[in-house]
XYZ file of C-alpha atoms in Angstrom:
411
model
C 87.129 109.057 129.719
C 83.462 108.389 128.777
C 82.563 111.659 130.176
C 85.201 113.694 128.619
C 84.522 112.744 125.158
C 80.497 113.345 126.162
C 81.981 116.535 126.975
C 83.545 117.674 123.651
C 81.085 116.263 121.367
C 78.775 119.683 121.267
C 81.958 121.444 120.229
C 82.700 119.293 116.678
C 81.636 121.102 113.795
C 82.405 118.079 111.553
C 79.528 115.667 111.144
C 81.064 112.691 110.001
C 83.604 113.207 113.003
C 80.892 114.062 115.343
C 78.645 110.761 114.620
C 82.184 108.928 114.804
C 82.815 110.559 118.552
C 79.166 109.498 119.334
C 79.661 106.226 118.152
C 82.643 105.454 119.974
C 80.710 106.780 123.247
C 78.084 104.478 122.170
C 80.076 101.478 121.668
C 82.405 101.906 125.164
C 85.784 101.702 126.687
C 86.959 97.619 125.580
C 87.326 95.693 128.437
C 88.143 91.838 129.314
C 85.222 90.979 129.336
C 85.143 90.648 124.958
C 86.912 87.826 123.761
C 89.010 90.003 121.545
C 90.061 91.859 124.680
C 90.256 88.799 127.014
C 94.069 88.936 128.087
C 94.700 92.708 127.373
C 93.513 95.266 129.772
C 92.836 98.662 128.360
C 92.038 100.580 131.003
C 95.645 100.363 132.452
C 96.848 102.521 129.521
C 93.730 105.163 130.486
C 94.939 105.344 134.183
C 98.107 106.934 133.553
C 96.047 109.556 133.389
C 96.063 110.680 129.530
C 93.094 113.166 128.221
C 91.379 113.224 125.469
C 92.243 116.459 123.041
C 90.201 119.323 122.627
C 88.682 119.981 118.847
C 90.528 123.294 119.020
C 93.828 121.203 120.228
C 94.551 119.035 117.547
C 97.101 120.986 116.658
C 98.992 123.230 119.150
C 102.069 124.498 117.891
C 103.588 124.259 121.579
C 104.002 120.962 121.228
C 106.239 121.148 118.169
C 109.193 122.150 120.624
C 112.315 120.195 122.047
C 113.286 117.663 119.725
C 116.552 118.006 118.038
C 117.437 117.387 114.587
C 120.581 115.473 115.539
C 118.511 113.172 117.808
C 116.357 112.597 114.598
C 119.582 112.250 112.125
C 121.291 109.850 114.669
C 118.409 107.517 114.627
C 117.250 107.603 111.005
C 119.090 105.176 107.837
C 117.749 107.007 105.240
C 117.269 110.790 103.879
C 113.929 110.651 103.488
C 112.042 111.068 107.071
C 108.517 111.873 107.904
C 108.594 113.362 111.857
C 105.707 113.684 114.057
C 106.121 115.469 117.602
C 102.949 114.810 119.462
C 101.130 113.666 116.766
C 101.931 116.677 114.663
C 103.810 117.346 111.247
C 107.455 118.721 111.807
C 108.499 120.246 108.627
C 112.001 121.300 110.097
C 112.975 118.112 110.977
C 111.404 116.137 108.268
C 113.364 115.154 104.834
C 111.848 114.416 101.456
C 113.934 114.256 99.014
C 113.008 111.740 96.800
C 109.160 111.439 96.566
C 107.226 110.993 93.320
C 103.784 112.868 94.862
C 103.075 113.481 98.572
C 100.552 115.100 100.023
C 99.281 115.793 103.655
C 95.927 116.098 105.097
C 94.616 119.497 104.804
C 92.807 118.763 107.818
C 91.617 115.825 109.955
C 88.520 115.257 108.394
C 88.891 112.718 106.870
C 86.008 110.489 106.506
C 86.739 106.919 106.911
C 83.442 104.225 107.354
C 82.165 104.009 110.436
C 83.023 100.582 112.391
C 81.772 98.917 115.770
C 85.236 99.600 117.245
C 85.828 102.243 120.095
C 89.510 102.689 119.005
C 88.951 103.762 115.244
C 86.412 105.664 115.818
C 87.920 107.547 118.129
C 90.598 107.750 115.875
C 87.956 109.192 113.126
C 86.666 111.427 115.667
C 90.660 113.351 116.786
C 92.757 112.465 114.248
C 95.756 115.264 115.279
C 97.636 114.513 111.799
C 99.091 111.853 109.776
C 100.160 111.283 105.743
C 98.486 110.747 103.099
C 101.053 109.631 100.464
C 100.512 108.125 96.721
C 103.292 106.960 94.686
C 102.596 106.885 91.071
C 102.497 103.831 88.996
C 105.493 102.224 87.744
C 107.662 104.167 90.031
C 110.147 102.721 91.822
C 111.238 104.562 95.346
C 115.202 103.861 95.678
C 115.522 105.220 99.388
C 113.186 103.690 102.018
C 111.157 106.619 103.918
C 110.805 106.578 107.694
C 107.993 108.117 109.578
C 109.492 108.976 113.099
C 106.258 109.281 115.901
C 108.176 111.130 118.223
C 106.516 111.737 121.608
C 107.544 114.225 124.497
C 105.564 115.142 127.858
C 102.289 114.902 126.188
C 99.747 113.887 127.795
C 97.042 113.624 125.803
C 96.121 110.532 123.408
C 97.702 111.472 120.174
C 95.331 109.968 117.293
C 97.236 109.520 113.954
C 96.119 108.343 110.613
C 97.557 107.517 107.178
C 96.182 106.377 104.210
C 99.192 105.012 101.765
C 98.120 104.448 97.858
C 100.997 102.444 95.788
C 100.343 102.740 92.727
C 100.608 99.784 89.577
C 103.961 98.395 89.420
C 105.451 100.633 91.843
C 107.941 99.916 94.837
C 108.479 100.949 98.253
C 110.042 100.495 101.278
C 108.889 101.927 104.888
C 110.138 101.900 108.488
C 107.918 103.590 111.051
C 109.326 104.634 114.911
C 107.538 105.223 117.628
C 110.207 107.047 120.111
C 109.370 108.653 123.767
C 111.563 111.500 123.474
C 112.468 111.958 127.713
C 110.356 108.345 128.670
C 107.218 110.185 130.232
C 104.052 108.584 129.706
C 103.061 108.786 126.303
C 100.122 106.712 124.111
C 99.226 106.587 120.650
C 96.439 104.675 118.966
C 97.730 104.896 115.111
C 95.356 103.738 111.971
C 97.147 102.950 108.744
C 95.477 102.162 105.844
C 97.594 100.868 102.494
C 96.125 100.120 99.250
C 99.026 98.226 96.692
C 97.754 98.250 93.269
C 98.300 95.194 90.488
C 101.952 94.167 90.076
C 103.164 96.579 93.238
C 105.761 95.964 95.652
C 105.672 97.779 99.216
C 107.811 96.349 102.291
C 106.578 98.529 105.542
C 108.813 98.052 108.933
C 107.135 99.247 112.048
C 109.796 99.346 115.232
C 108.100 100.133 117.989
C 111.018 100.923 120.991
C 109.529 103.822 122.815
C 110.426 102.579 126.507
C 108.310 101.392 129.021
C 105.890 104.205 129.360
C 104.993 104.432 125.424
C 101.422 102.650 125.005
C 100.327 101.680 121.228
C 97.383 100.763 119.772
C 97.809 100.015 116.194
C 95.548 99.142 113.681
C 96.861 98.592 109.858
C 94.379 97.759 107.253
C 96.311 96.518 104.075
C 94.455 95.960 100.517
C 96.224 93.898 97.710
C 95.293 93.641 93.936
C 96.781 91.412 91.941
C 100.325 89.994 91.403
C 101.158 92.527 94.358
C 103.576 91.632 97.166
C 103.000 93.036 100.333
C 105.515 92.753 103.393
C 104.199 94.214 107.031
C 107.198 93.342 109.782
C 106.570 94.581 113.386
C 109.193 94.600 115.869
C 108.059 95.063 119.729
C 111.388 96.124 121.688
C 110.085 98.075 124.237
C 106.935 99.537 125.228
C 103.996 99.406 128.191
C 100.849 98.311 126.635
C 100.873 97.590 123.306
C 98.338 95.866 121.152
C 98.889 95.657 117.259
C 95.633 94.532 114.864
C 96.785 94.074 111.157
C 94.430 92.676 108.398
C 95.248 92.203 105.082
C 92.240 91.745 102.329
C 93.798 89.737 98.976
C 91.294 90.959 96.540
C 93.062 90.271 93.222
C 94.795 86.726 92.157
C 98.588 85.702 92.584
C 99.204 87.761 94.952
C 101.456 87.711 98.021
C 100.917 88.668 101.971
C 103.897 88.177 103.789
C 103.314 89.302 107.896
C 106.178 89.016 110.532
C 106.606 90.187 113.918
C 109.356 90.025 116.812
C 108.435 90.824 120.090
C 111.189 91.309 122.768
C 109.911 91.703 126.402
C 112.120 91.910 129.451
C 110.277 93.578 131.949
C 106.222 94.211 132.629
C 105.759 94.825 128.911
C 102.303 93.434 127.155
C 102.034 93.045 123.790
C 99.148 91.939 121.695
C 99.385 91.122 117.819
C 96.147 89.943 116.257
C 96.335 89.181 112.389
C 93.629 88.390 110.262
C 94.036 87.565 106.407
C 91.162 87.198 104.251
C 91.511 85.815 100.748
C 88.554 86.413 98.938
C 89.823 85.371 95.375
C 91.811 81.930 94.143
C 95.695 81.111 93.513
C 97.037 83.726 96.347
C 99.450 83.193 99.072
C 99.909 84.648 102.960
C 102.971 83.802 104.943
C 102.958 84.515 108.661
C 106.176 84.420 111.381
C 105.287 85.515 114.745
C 107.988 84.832 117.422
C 108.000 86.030 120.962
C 110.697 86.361 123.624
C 109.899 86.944 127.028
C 111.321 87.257 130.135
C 110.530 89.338 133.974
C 106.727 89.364 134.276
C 106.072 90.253 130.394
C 103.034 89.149 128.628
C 102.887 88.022 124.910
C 99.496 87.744 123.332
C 99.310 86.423 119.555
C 95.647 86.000 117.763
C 96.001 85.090 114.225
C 93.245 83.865 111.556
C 93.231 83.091 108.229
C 90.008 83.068 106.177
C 89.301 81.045 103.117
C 87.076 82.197 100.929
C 84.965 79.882 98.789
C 86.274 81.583 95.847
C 89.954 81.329 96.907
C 90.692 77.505 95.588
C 94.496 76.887 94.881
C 95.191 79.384 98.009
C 98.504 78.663 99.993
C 98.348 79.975 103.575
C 100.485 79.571 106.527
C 100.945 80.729 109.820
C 103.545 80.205 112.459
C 103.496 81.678 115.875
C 106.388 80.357 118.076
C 108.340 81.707 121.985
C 111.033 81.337 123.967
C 110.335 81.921 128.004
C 112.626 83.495 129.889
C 111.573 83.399 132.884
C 108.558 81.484 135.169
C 106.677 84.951 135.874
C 106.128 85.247 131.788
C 103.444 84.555 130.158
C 101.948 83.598 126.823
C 98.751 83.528 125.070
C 98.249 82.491 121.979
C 95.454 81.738 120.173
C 96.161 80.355 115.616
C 92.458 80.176 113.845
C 91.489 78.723 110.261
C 88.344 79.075 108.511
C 88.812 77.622 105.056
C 85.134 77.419 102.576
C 87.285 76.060 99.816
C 88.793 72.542 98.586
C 91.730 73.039 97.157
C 94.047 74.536 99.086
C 96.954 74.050 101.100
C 97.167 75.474 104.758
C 98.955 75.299 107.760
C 99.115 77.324 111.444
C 101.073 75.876 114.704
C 102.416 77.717 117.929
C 104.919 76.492 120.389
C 106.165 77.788 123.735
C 109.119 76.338 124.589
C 112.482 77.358 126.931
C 116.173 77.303 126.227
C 117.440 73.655 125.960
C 120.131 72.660 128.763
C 121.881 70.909 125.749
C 122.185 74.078 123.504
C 123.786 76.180 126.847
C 126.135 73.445 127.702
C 127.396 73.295 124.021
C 128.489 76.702 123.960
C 129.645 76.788 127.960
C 132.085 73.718 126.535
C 133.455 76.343 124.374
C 134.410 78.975 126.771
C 131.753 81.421 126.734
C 130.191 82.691 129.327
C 126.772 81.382 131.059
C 125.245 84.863 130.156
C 126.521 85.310 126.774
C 125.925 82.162 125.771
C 121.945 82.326 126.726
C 122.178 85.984 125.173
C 123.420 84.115 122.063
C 121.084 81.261 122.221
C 117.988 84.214 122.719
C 119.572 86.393 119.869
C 119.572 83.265 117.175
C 116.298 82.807 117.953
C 114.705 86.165 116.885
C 117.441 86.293 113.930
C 114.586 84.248 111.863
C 112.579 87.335 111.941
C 115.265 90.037 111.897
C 116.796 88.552 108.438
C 113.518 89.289 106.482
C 114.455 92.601 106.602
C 115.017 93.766 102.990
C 116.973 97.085 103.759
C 120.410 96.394 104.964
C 121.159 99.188 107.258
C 117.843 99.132 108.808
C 118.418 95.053 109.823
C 122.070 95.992 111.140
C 120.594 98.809 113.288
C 117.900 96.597 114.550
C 120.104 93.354 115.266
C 122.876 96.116 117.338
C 119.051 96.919 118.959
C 118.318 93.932 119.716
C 121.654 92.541 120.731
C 122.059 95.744 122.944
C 118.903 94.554 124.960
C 120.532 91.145 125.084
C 123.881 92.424 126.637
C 125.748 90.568 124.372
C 128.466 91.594 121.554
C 127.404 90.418 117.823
């Protein structure tokens, strides 16, 4: 892959996207060797045998074919839907038609800071397309907007990027799919960046259920000022390789950082959430639910650190990372982390692996259910903690049929 990007690098006109394409050549492929990397091998993802794109083929209107708008309307709980095929904008089968201001890249330069890590700079470097979206102060979206990343026999690495401005006082509600269209190979390595203004609400759902040949890598970069509330839920359901990195920077005081996440795994499925919260100013608060259910030979991987800055007394943090294995071939890494510089505050961050109890399945075998049901039962209550934070009622009904459709069991 080194050599391919080498490769294209004389044929970037850009310069900020140039030095970002050298940079990631510069800085490497990750492998196990880093600590942050120690339980999630990238390179599987790479031998699948996905390419890097071509300047000229960031956008080729071939791939814009085969996707139908029922398939879209049957999967969507709202009218306003944002669609990507292959990493590109599908006007026919997106939906606005409530938005205050939106407006889309004009092109993918888009100059972000250059960083010491491969993926976002590669990211810089081929961005195919993405939003850029800014709702106005005081407004207050009524209908939650999906962004569908729809993916069909593309083999390339589809590089997306958003940058998401909420404006003083405003609210808004998200939900963001990633969907393999026919289940070939598919892999997209996503960078989201939200900035909530003083007094703002936003609530951003990311359901990632593209089968077992979608690979993700995420990264979501979340900036609060204050009195905001800001509420990122990711829900793993299916996928290959997937490996999510939010942070969240509290920059203004009173302000809230709520991060969940659900991840489902049945099969050979890896997924890796790392979290990082930094409060940099006094009297904030960060809530964090991580839970993890795995069974076949999945892995779970779960990083989270909270940092407290000397500045940030009266700061409440807490962090919770628990999972239920299914099986003795599953396994689970996980890995809390505090760093606190100030006295008064109150903080907390546990993690627990644990199994179904014999107790629990005998209760509900007493009462005439099924062996099978009642473990699906017993599995289902225990990712309901995460499903019920999810503000938008049709979107937690679709996702708890989802989820109880994976389970094999009737709700």
């Amino acid at each position: 892959m080194i050599e391919q990007l080498e490769n294209i690098i004389p044929a970037i006109q850009d310069e900020h996207q140039k030095v970002s394409l050298q940079n990631a050549v510069s800085i490497g492929i990750p492998t196990m060797k880093q600590e942050e990397w120690k339980y999630t091998y990238y390179n599987k993802i790479l031998q699948q045998g996905f390419t890097v794109p071509t300047p000229k083929g960031l956008k080729t209107p071939s791939t814009l074919a085969g996707v139908e708008k029922e398939f879209i309307e049957a999967n969507s709980v709202s009218g306003n839907r944002i669609v990507f095929v292959n990493g590109v904008f599908h006007n026919e089968l997106s939906a606005l038609i409530n938005h205050p201001k939106i407006n889309f890249w004009d092109s993918p330069n888009v100059s972000e800071n250059h960083t010491v890590d491969f993926l976002i700079e590669l990211n810089n470097a081929l961005t195919t397309d993405g939003i850029f979206l800014e709702i106005d102060d005081h407004v207050i979206v009524d209908e939650i907007i999906e962004i569908f990343y729809i993916n069909i026999d593309c083999t390339q690495i589809i590089n997306l990027k958003n940058r998401i401005k909420v404006g003083k006082s405003a609210q808004v509600k998200f939900a963001e799919y990633s969907i393999n269209y026919n289940s070939s190979p598919a892999y997209n390595n996503t960078v989201t960046h939200i900035d909530v203004a003083e007094n703002a609400l936003v609530e951003f759902y990311k359901i990632q259920d593209g089968g077992s040949m979608f690979n993700i890598t995420d990264h979501t970069f979340v900036h609060q000022a204050a009195k905001s509330i800001c509420n990122i839920t990711t829900l793993s359901l299916s996928g290959g390789i997937i490996r999510n990195v939010l942070q969240f920077d509290v920059n203004g005081e009173r302000a809230e950082s709520h991060m969940n996440g659900l991840y489902l795994l049945q099969h050979e499925e890896h997924v890796d959430n790392r979290t990082l919260v930094n409060h940099h100013v006094a009297n904030c608060e960060s809530f964090e639910l991580y839970k993890g259910i795995l069974g076949g030979k999945s892995t779970g991987v779960f990083n989270g650190k909270i940092v407290v800055k000397q500045a940030a007394q009266k700061t409440n943090a807490f962090q919770s990372n628990r999972n239920l294995l299914l099986s003795n071939d599953a396994n689970v890494y996980t890995k809390p982390q505090l760093e606190i510089f100030a006295d008064d505050v109150k903080c907390s961050h546990g993690a627990t692996s644990s199994q179904i109890e014999d107790s629990e399945l005998f209760y509900l075998k007493a009462r005439g259910i099924g062996k099978d049901t009642a473990r699906g039962l017993l599995v289902f209550a225990f990712g309901e903690e995460v499903i019920e934070k999810i503000r938008h009622e049709a979107l937690k009904n679709k996702m708890e049929k989802r989820i109880a459709e994976l389970l094999k069991i009737e709700l």
